[in-house]
Amino acid sequence: MSVQQDVRPSLQTEGLSKAFGGVQAVNGASVTFHDGKVNALIGPNGSGKSTFFNIVTGMIAPDSGRVSFRGRDITRRAPHRICAAGIGRSFQLCRTFPRMTVLENLLVAVRPTGWGQLVGSSMNRAQVARARELLRRVGIDHLEDSLAQDISYGQQKLLELAGVLMGDPDTILLDEPAGGVNPALIGRIGTLVQELNAEGRTFIIVEHNMDMVMSLSDHIVVFDRGAPIAEGTPSEVQQDPRVLEAYLGV
């Protein structure tokens, strides 16, 4: 339709495959995610979603296939190079430094060269100010002196999102942002996604919370057995018989 004519590709894969032993985790996946939109990648457990994310972000190498970002081939690039290209990501299980404070966790994200630089007099004041502003934005600025291990799991999810934003990516991949999070913080995460998307950031979200997916997403890709079986708007996906079969066996 006319709206689709204005859609630009952001992240694309062609024939992407990855096997672990005899298990085909991703199987010839050719997918296009839309630039400037909230995209979702959904599917049953074990359908290859997190493996797909790991390939795209350089955490593991594909057996075959190609990954491109805004028309540039990023297949098999190192994770830090993919991050520098403009892609940030969170993980299904939060990756924070538990014995560092909330503020220190954000500063490490931009000064990864050692503890001495982190606490030394050469600390860049602009980075500290940016970190504090991002903590305020995600709603945990009052916790900046708390150890990451002492805050709730939902607050750790917000901290991880703030850490992603420290890199100023234009495309953000979120792996189960609502997993293990209470409803109030799920709402906060959803609001942040909407606000950041309105400011021009593209999102690709892996999530099992269908209420969150259907309320946030512009475009949904459905995986089953390592490959896409359907895509479209939330209403189109909800009515697709292939999706109903994959999820419900009907």
PDB file of C-alpha atoms in Angstrom:
ATOM      1  CA  MET A   1       0.000   0.000   0.000  1.00  0.00           C
ATOM      2  CA  SER A   2       1.033   3.643  -0.196  1.00  0.00           C
ATOM      3  CA  VAL A   3       2.580   3.589   3.263  1.00  0.00           C
ATOM      4  CA  GLN A   4       4.820   0.670   2.268  1.00  0.00           C
ATOM      5  CA  GLN A   5       6.206   2.646  -0.713  1.00  0.00           C
ATOM      6  CA  ASP A   6       8.029   4.929   1.744  1.00  0.00           C
ATOM      7  CA  VAL A   7       9.608   2.068   3.694  1.00  0.00           C
ATOM      8  CA  ARG A   8      13.405   1.954   3.544  1.00  0.00           C
ATOM      9  CA  PRO A   9      15.438  -1.102   4.527  1.00  0.00           C
ATOM     10  CA  SER A  10      17.641  -0.858   7.602  1.00  0.00           C
ATOM     11  CA  LEU A  11      19.013  -4.277   8.471  1.00  0.00           C
ATOM     12  CA  GLN A  12      18.791  -7.066   5.872  1.00  0.00           C
ATOM     13  CA  THR A  13      19.910 -10.674   5.702  1.00  0.00           C
ATOM     14  CA  GLU A  14      20.144 -12.981   2.713  1.00  0.00           C
ATOM     15  CA  GLY A  15      20.223 -16.768   3.103  1.00  0.00           C
ATOM     16  CA  LEU A  16      21.586 -16.588   6.639  1.00  0.00           C
ATOM     17  CA  SER A  17      22.277 -20.017   8.177  1.00  0.00           C
ATOM     18  CA  LYS A  18      23.877 -21.381  11.338  1.00  0.00           C
ATOM     19  CA  ALA A  19      23.991 -24.937  12.690  1.00  0.00           C
ATOM     20  CA  PHE A  20      25.242 -26.231  16.010  1.00  0.00           C
ATOM     21  CA  GLY A  21      26.111 -29.880  15.514  1.00  0.00           C
ATOM     22  CA  GLY A  22      23.005 -31.433  14.015  1.00  0.00           C
ATOM     23  CA  VAL A  23      20.706 -28.567  15.040  1.00  0.00           C
ATOM     24  CA  GLN A  24      19.916 -25.988  12.356  1.00  0.00           C
ATOM     25  CA  ALA A  25      19.365 -22.875  14.497  1.00  0.00           C
ATOM     26  CA  VAL A  26      19.009 -20.429  11.584  1.00  0.00           C
ATOM     27  CA  ASN A  27      18.041 -21.841   8.222  1.00  0.00           C
ATOM     28  CA  GLY A  28      18.449 -19.717   5.092  1.00  0.00           C
ATOM     29  CA  ALA A  29      16.852 -16.639   6.663  1.00  0.00           C
ATOM     30  CA  SER A  30      16.273 -13.715   4.315  1.00  0.00           C
ATOM     31  CA  VAL A  31      14.759 -10.831   6.261  1.00  0.00           C
ATOM     32  CA  THR A  32      14.321  -7.073   5.860  1.00  0.00           C
ATOM     33  CA  PHE A  33      13.689  -4.767   8.802  1.00  0.00           C
ATOM     34  CA  HIS A  34      12.285  -1.305   8.172  1.00  0.00           C
ATOM     35  CA  ASP A  35      14.280   1.850   8.822  1.00  0.00           C
ATOM     36  CA  GLY A  36      12.797   4.297  11.321  1.00  0.00           C
ATOM     37  CA  LYS A  37      10.229   1.763  12.550  1.00  0.00           C
ATOM     38  CA  VAL A  38       9.680  -0.474  15.551  1.00  0.00           C
ATOM     39  CA  ASN A  39      10.240  -3.959  14.154  1.00  0.00           C
ATOM     40  CA  ALA A  40       9.608  -7.144  16.097  1.00  0.00           C
ATOM     41  CA  LEU A  41      11.050 -10.614  15.612  1.00  0.00           C
ATOM     42  CA  ILE A  42       8.794 -13.207  17.216  1.00  0.00           C
ATOM     43  CA  GLY A  43       8.425 -16.969  17.196  1.00  0.00           C
ATOM     44  CA  PRO A  44       8.168 -20.025  19.435  1.00  0.00           C
ATOM     45  CA  ASN A  45      10.987 -20.925  21.815  1.00  0.00           C
ATOM     46  CA  GLY A  46      13.868 -22.445  19.893  1.00  0.00           C
ATOM     47  CA  SER A  47      12.930 -20.804  16.597  1.00  0.00           C
ATOM     48  CA  GLY A  48      16.361 -19.166  16.201  1.00  0.00           C
ATOM     49  CA  LYS A  49      15.675 -15.571  17.224  1.00  0.00           C
ATOM     50  CA  SER A  50      18.558 -15.048  19.654  1.00  0.00           C
ATOM     51  CA  THR A  51      20.973 -16.924  17.376  1.00  0.00           C
ATOM     52  CA  PHE A  52      19.889 -14.602  14.574  1.00  0.00           C
ATOM     53  CA  PHE A  53      20.657 -11.582  16.789  1.00  0.00           C
ATOM     54  CA  ASN A  54      24.049 -13.050  17.699  1.00  0.00           C
ATOM     55  CA  ILE A  55      24.970 -13.490  14.036  1.00  0.00           C
ATOM     56  CA  VAL A  56      23.811 -10.012  13.064  1.00  0.00           C
ATOM     57  CA  THR A  57      25.825  -8.383  15.862  1.00  0.00           C
ATOM     58  CA  GLY A  58      28.997 -10.384  15.231  1.00  0.00           C
ATOM     59  CA  MET A  59      28.857 -12.519  18.368  1.00  0.00           C
ATOM     60  CA  ILE A  60      28.970 -15.683  16.256  1.00  0.00           C
ATOM     61  CA  ALA A  61      29.796 -16.244  12.585  1.00  0.00           C
ATOM     62  CA  PRO A  62      27.211 -17.621  10.165  1.00  0.00           C
ATOM     63  CA  ASP A  63      27.843 -20.793   8.201  1.00  0.00           C
ATOM     64  CA  SER A  64      26.540 -19.025   5.107  1.00  0.00           C
ATOM     65  CA  GLY A  65      24.599 -15.970   4.060  1.00  0.00           C
ATOM     66  CA  ARG A  66      24.996 -12.212   4.203  1.00  0.00           C
ATOM     67  CA  VAL A  67      24.127  -9.409   6.620  1.00  0.00           C
ATOM     68  CA  SER A  68      23.870  -5.814   5.401  1.00  0.00           C
ATOM     69  CA  PHE A  69      23.168  -2.614   7.294  1.00  0.00           C
ATOM     70  CA  ARG A  70      22.002   0.411   5.357  1.00  0.00           C
ATOM     71  CA  GLY A  71      23.368  -1.175   2.186  1.00  0.00           C
ATOM     72  CA  ARG A  72      26.814  -2.052   3.606  1.00  0.00           C
ATOM     73  CA  ASP A  73      27.964  -5.643   4.069  1.00  0.00           C
ATOM     74  CA  ILE A  74      28.703  -6.253   7.765  1.00  0.00           C
ATOM     75  CA  THR A  75      28.854 -10.057   7.622  1.00  0.00           C
ATOM     76  CA  ARG A  76      31.447 -11.460  10.035  1.00  0.00           C
ATOM     77  CA  ARG A  77      32.589  -8.053  11.236  1.00  0.00           C
ATOM     78  CA  ALA A  78      33.782  -7.872  14.829  1.00  0.00           C
ATOM     79  CA  PRO A  79      31.127  -6.784  17.355  1.00  0.00           C
ATOM     80  CA  HIS A  80      32.877  -3.476  18.112  1.00  0.00           C
ATOM     81  CA  ARG A  81      32.923  -2.599  14.411  1.00  0.00           C
ATOM     82  CA  ILE A  82      29.226  -3.398  14.070  1.00  0.00           C
ATOM     83  CA  CYS A  83      28.546  -1.227  17.114  1.00  0.00           C
ATOM     84  CA  ALA A  84      30.585   1.600  15.575  1.00  0.00           C
ATOM     85  CA  ALA A  85      28.507   1.275  12.389  1.00  0.00           C
ATOM     86  CA  GLY A  86      25.408   2.251  14.393  1.00  0.00           C
ATOM     87  CA  ILE A  87      23.922  -0.946  15.833  1.00  0.00           C
ATOM     88  CA  GLY A  88      23.460  -1.376  19.580  1.00  0.00           C
ATOM     89  CA  ARG A  89      21.947  -4.341  21.395  1.00  0.00           C
ATOM     90  CA  SER A  90      20.792  -5.659  24.731  1.00  0.00           C
ATOM     91  CA  PHE A  91      20.836  -9.299  25.798  1.00  0.00           C
ATOM     92  CA  GLN A  92      18.221 -11.782  26.936  1.00  0.00           C
ATOM     93  CA  LEU A  93      20.047 -12.015  30.276  1.00  0.00           C
ATOM     94  CA  CYS A  94      21.305  -8.636  31.493  1.00  0.00           C
ATOM     95  CA  ARG A  95      25.017  -8.044  31.037  1.00  0.00           C
ATOM     96  CA  THR A  96      26.085  -5.549  33.679  1.00  0.00           C
ATOM     97  CA  PHE A  97      29.124  -5.240  35.922  1.00  0.00           C
ATOM     98  CA  PRO A  98      27.550  -6.267  39.236  1.00  0.00           C
ATOM     99  CA  ARG A  99      30.252  -4.818  41.522  1.00  0.00           C
ATOM    100  CA  MET A 100      30.353  -1.455  39.789  1.00  0.00           C
ATOM    101  CA  THR A 101      27.912   1.313  40.495  1.00  0.00           C
ATOM    102  CA  VAL A 102      25.103   2.129  38.106  1.00  0.00           C
ATOM    103  CA  LEU A 103      26.965   5.244  36.926  1.00  0.00           C
ATOM    104  CA  GLU A 104      30.238   3.363  36.491  1.00  0.00           C
ATOM    105  CA  ASN A 105      28.473   0.792  34.322  1.00  0.00           C
ATOM    106  CA  LEU A 106      27.617   3.508  31.807  1.00  0.00           C
ATOM    107  CA  LEU A 107      31.087   5.040  31.855  1.00  0.00           C
ATOM    108  CA  VAL A 108      32.692   1.665  31.159  1.00  0.00           C
ATOM    109  CA  ALA A 109      30.485   1.432  28.065  1.00  0.00           C
ATOM    110  CA  VAL A 110      32.396   4.355  26.503  1.00  0.00           C
ATOM    111  CA  ARG A 111      35.769   3.982  28.236  1.00  0.00           C
ATOM    112  CA  PRO A 112      36.558   0.273  27.988  1.00  0.00           C
ATOM    113  CA  THR A 113      40.331   0.686  28.266  1.00  0.00           C
ATOM    114  CA  GLY A 114      40.682  -0.025  31.965  1.00  0.00           C
ATOM    115  CA  TRP A 115      39.706   0.804  35.514  1.00  0.00           C
ATOM    116  CA  GLY A 116      42.530   3.320  35.874  1.00  0.00           C
ATOM    117  CA  GLN A 117      41.099   5.521  33.139  1.00  0.00           C
ATOM    118  CA  LEU A 118      37.602   5.095  34.525  1.00  0.00           C
ATOM    119  CA  VAL A 119      38.445   6.563  37.930  1.00  0.00           C
ATOM    120  CA  GLY A 120      41.389   8.782  36.938  1.00  0.00           C
ATOM    121  CA  SER A 121      41.491  12.574  36.822  1.00  0.00           C
ATOM    122  CA  SER A 122      41.297  12.474  33.013  1.00  0.00           C
ATOM    123  CA  MET A 123      37.641  11.430  33.182  1.00  0.00           C
ATOM    124  CA  ASN A 124      35.715  13.274  30.514  1.00  0.00           C
ATOM    125  CA  ARG A 125      33.126  15.445  32.229  1.00  0.00           C
ATOM    126  CA  ALA A 126      30.916  15.415  29.159  1.00  0.00           C
ATOM    127  CA  GLN A 127      30.690  11.621  29.358  1.00  0.00           C
ATOM    128  CA  VAL A 128      29.734  11.773  33.026  1.00  0.00           C
ATOM    129  CA  ALA A 129      27.072  14.361  32.240  1.00  0.00           C
ATOM    130  CA  ARG A 130      25.741  12.247  29.375  1.00  0.00           C
ATOM    131  CA  ALA A 131      25.632   9.143  31.559  1.00  0.00           C
ATOM    132  CA  ARG A 132      23.675  10.999  34.234  1.00  0.00           C
ATOM    133  CA  GLU A 133      21.269  12.370  31.648  1.00  0.00           C
ATOM    134  CA  LEU A 134      20.618   8.868  30.279  1.00  0.00           C
ATOM    135  CA  LEU A 135      20.042   7.516  33.787  1.00  0.00           C
ATOM    136  CA  ARG A 136      17.540  10.309  34.300  1.00  0.00           C
ATOM    137  CA  ARG A 137      15.885   9.512  31.002  1.00  0.00           C
ATOM    138  CA  VAL A 138      15.380   5.832  31.777  1.00  0.00           C
ATOM    139  CA  GLY A 139      14.248   6.700  35.306  1.00  0.00           C
ATOM    140  CA  ILE A 140      17.033   5.332  37.511  1.00  0.00           C
ATOM    141  CA  ASP A 141      19.158   8.432  38.150  1.00  0.00           C
ATOM    142  CA  HIS A 142      18.423   8.097  41.871  1.00  0.00           C
ATOM    143  CA  LEU A 143      20.367   4.819  41.807  1.00  0.00           C
ATOM    144  CA  GLU A 144      23.596   6.093  40.270  1.00  0.00           C
ATOM    145  CA  ASP A 145      25.676   5.248  43.376  1.00  0.00           C
ATOM    146  CA  SER A 146      24.076   1.818  43.917  1.00  0.00           C
ATOM    147  CA  LEU A 147      25.912  -1.323  42.888  1.00  0.00           C
ATOM    148  CA  ALA A 148      24.361  -2.917  39.813  1.00  0.00           C
ATOM    149  CA  GLN A 149      23.928  -6.174  41.767  1.00  0.00           C
ATOM    150  CA  ASP A 150      21.751  -4.381  44.331  1.00  0.00           C
ATOM    151  CA  ILE A 151      19.090  -3.018  41.979  1.00  0.00           C
ATOM    152  CA  SER A 152      16.072  -4.959  40.724  1.00  0.00           C
ATOM    153  CA  TYR A 153      16.168  -7.010  37.537  1.00  0.00           C
ATOM    154  CA  GLY A 154      13.836  -4.562  35.807  1.00  0.00           C
ATOM    155  CA  GLN A 155      16.116  -1.697  36.807  1.00  0.00           C
ATOM    156  CA  GLN A 156      19.057  -3.665  35.404  1.00  0.00           C
ATOM    157  CA  LYS A 157      17.159  -3.879  32.103  1.00  0.00           C
ATOM    158  CA  LEU A 158      16.808  -0.083  32.143  1.00  0.00           C
ATOM    159  CA  LEU A 159      20.512   0.237  32.993  1.00  0.00           C
ATOM    160  CA  GLU A 160      21.406  -1.999  30.064  1.00  0.00           C
ATOM    161  CA  LEU A 161      19.263   0.130  27.724  1.00  0.00           C
ATOM    162  CA  ALA A 162      21.004   3.269  29.009  1.00  0.00           C
ATOM    163  CA  GLY A 163      24.340   1.561  28.317  1.00  0.00           C
ATOM    164  CA  VAL A 164      23.251   0.856  24.746  1.00  0.00           C
ATOM    165  CA  LEU A 165      22.280   4.505  24.325  1.00  0.00           C
ATOM    166  CA  MET A 166      25.739   5.630  25.498  1.00  0.00           C
ATOM    167  CA  GLY A 167      26.989   4.425  22.123  1.00  0.00           C
ATOM    168  CA  ASP A 168      24.383   6.601  20.351  1.00  0.00           C
ATOM    169  CA  PRO A 169      23.245   3.883  17.908  1.00  0.00           C
ATOM    170  CA  ASP A 170      20.597   4.624  15.316  1.00  0.00           C
ATOM    171  CA  THR A 171      19.393   1.000  15.316  1.00  0.00           C
ATOM    172  CA  ILE A 172      18.760  -0.827  18.596  1.00  0.00           C
ATOM    173  CA  LEU A 173      18.227  -4.582  18.978  1.00  0.00           C
ATOM    174  CA  LEU A 174      16.454  -5.556  22.209  1.00  0.00           C
ATOM    175  CA  ASP A 175      16.427  -9.235  23.206  1.00  0.00           C
ATOM    176  CA  GLU A 176      13.388  -9.900  25.435  1.00  0.00           C
ATOM    177  CA  PRO A 177      13.286  -6.486  27.160  1.00  0.00           C
ATOM    178  CA  ALA A 178      10.147  -7.469  29.109  1.00  0.00           C
ATOM    179  CA  GLY A 179      11.467 -10.840  30.327  1.00  0.00           C
ATOM    180  CA  GLY A 180      11.381 -11.062  34.131  1.00  0.00           C
ATOM    181  CA  VAL A 181      10.213  -7.468  34.489  1.00  0.00           C
ATOM    182  CA  ASN A 182       7.212  -6.243  36.484  1.00  0.00           C
ATOM    183  CA  PRO A 183       4.304  -4.616  34.601  1.00  0.00           C
ATOM    184  CA  ALA A 184       5.152  -1.068  35.690  1.00  0.00           C
ATOM    185  CA  LEU A 185       8.683  -1.295  34.309  1.00  0.00           C
ATOM    186  CA  ILE A 186       7.444  -3.047  31.159  1.00  0.00           C
ATOM    187  CA  GLY A 187       5.305   0.022  30.592  1.00  0.00           C
ATOM    188  CA  ARG A 188       8.323   2.262  31.179  1.00  0.00           C
ATOM    189  CA  ILE A 189      10.412   0.305  28.668  1.00  0.00           C
ATOM    190  CA  GLY A 190       7.600   0.494  26.116  1.00  0.00           C
ATOM    191  CA  THR A 191       7.300   4.263  26.566  1.00  0.00           C
ATOM    192  CA  LEU A 192      11.060   4.670  26.108  1.00  0.00           C
ATOM    193  CA  VAL A 193      10.949   2.651  22.877  1.00  0.00           C
ATOM    194  CA  GLN A 194       8.152   4.857  21.549  1.00  0.00           C
ATOM    195  CA  GLU A 195       9.959   8.070  22.527  1.00  0.00           C
ATOM    196  CA  LEU A 196      13.283   6.990  21.076  1.00  0.00           C
ATOM    197  CA  ASN A 197      11.611   5.785  17.889  1.00  0.00           C
ATOM    198  CA  ALA A 198       9.859   9.136  17.530  1.00  0.00           C
ATOM    199  CA  GLU A 199      13.313  10.729  17.691  1.00  0.00           C
ATOM    200  CA  GLY A 200      14.425   8.634  14.715  1.00  0.00           C
ATOM    201  CA  ARG A 201      15.904   5.436  16.163  1.00  0.00           C
ATOM    202  CA  THR A 202      15.040   2.108  14.557  1.00  0.00           C
ATOM    203  CA  PHE A 203      14.181  -0.835  16.819  1.00  0.00           C
ATOM    204  CA  ILE A 204      14.262  -4.600  16.297  1.00  0.00           C
ATOM    205  CA  ILE A 205      12.752  -6.367  19.298  1.00  0.00           C
ATOM    206  CA  VAL A 206      12.712 -10.058  20.171  1.00  0.00           C
ATOM    207  CA  GLU A 207       9.910 -10.545  22.687  1.00  0.00           C
ATOM    208  CA  HIS A 208       7.421 -13.136  23.945  1.00  0.00           C
ATOM    209  CA  ASN A 209       5.100 -10.596  25.569  1.00  0.00           C
ATOM    210  CA  MET A 210       2.549 -10.322  22.758  1.00  0.00           C
ATOM    211  CA  ASP A 211       0.707  -7.396  24.323  1.00  0.00           C
ATOM    212  CA  MET A 212       3.943  -5.417  24.209  1.00  0.00           C
ATOM    213  CA  VAL A 213       4.767  -6.570  20.679  1.00  0.00           C
ATOM    214  CA  MET A 214       1.351  -5.767  19.238  1.00  0.00           C
ATOM    215  CA  SER A 215       1.107  -2.364  20.910  1.00  0.00           C
ATOM    216  CA  LEU A 216       4.603  -1.157  19.921  1.00  0.00           C
ATOM    217  CA  SER A 217       5.381  -2.695  16.542  1.00  0.00           C
ATOM    218  CA  ASP A 218       4.972  -1.251  13.074  1.00  0.00           C
ATOM    219  CA  HIS A 219       6.363  -4.348  11.367  1.00  0.00           C
ATOM    220  CA  ILE A 220       6.611  -7.934  12.626  1.00  0.00           C
ATOM    221  CA  VAL A 221       8.659 -10.857  11.309  1.00  0.00           C
ATOM    222  CA  VAL A 222       7.708 -14.333  12.535  1.00  0.00           C
ATOM    223  CA  PHE A 223      10.339 -17.070  12.800  1.00  0.00           C
ATOM    224  CA  ASP A 224       9.789 -20.809  13.005  1.00  0.00           C
ATOM    225  CA  ARG A 225      12.533 -23.443  12.789  1.00  0.00           C
ATOM    226  CA  GLY A 226      15.186 -20.871  11.991  1.00  0.00           C
ATOM    227  CA  ALA A 227      13.474 -19.081   9.114  1.00  0.00           C
ATOM    228  CA  PRO A 228      10.804 -16.421   8.549  1.00  0.00           C
ATOM    229  CA  ILE A 229       7.315 -17.782   7.868  1.00  0.00           C
ATOM    230  CA  ALA A 230       5.334 -14.527   7.869  1.00  0.00           C
ATOM    231  CA  GLU A 231       5.678 -10.782   8.160  1.00  0.00           C
ATOM    232  CA  GLY A 232       3.475  -7.719   8.182  1.00  0.00           C
ATOM    233  CA  THR A 233       1.627  -5.349  10.455  1.00  0.00           C
ATOM    234  CA  PRO A 234       0.391  -6.588  13.842  1.00  0.00           C
ATOM    235  CA  SER A 235      -3.128  -7.148  12.495  1.00  0.00           C
ATOM    236  CA  GLU A 236      -1.842  -9.015   9.428  1.00  0.00           C
ATOM    237  CA  VAL A 237       0.396 -11.280  11.495  1.00  0.00           C
ATOM    238  CA  GLN A 238      -2.344 -12.062  14.014  1.00  0.00           C
ATOM    239  CA  GLN A 239      -4.575 -13.333  11.206  1.00  0.00           C
ATOM    240  CA  ASP A 240      -1.925 -15.320   9.315  1.00  0.00           C
ATOM    241  CA  PRO A 241      -2.714 -19.073   9.427  1.00  0.00           C
ATOM    242  CA  ARG A 242       1.000 -19.944   9.338  1.00  0.00           C
ATOM    243  CA  VAL A 243       1.528 -17.966  12.542  1.00  0.00           C
ATOM    244  CA  LEU A 244      -1.433 -19.590  14.245  1.00  0.00           C
ATOM    245  CA  GLU A 245      -0.084 -23.005  13.317  1.00  0.00           C
ATOM    246  CA  ALA A 246       3.430 -22.246  14.558  1.00  0.00           C
ATOM    247  CA  TYR A 247       2.194 -20.913  17.903  1.00  0.00           C
ATOM    248  CA  LEU A 248      -0.993 -22.862  18.506  1.00  0.00           C
ATOM    249  CA  GLY A 249      -0.782 -25.887  16.237  1.00  0.00           C
ATOM    250  CA  VAL A 250      -4.126 -25.007  14.624  1.00  0.00           C
TER     251      VAL A 250
END
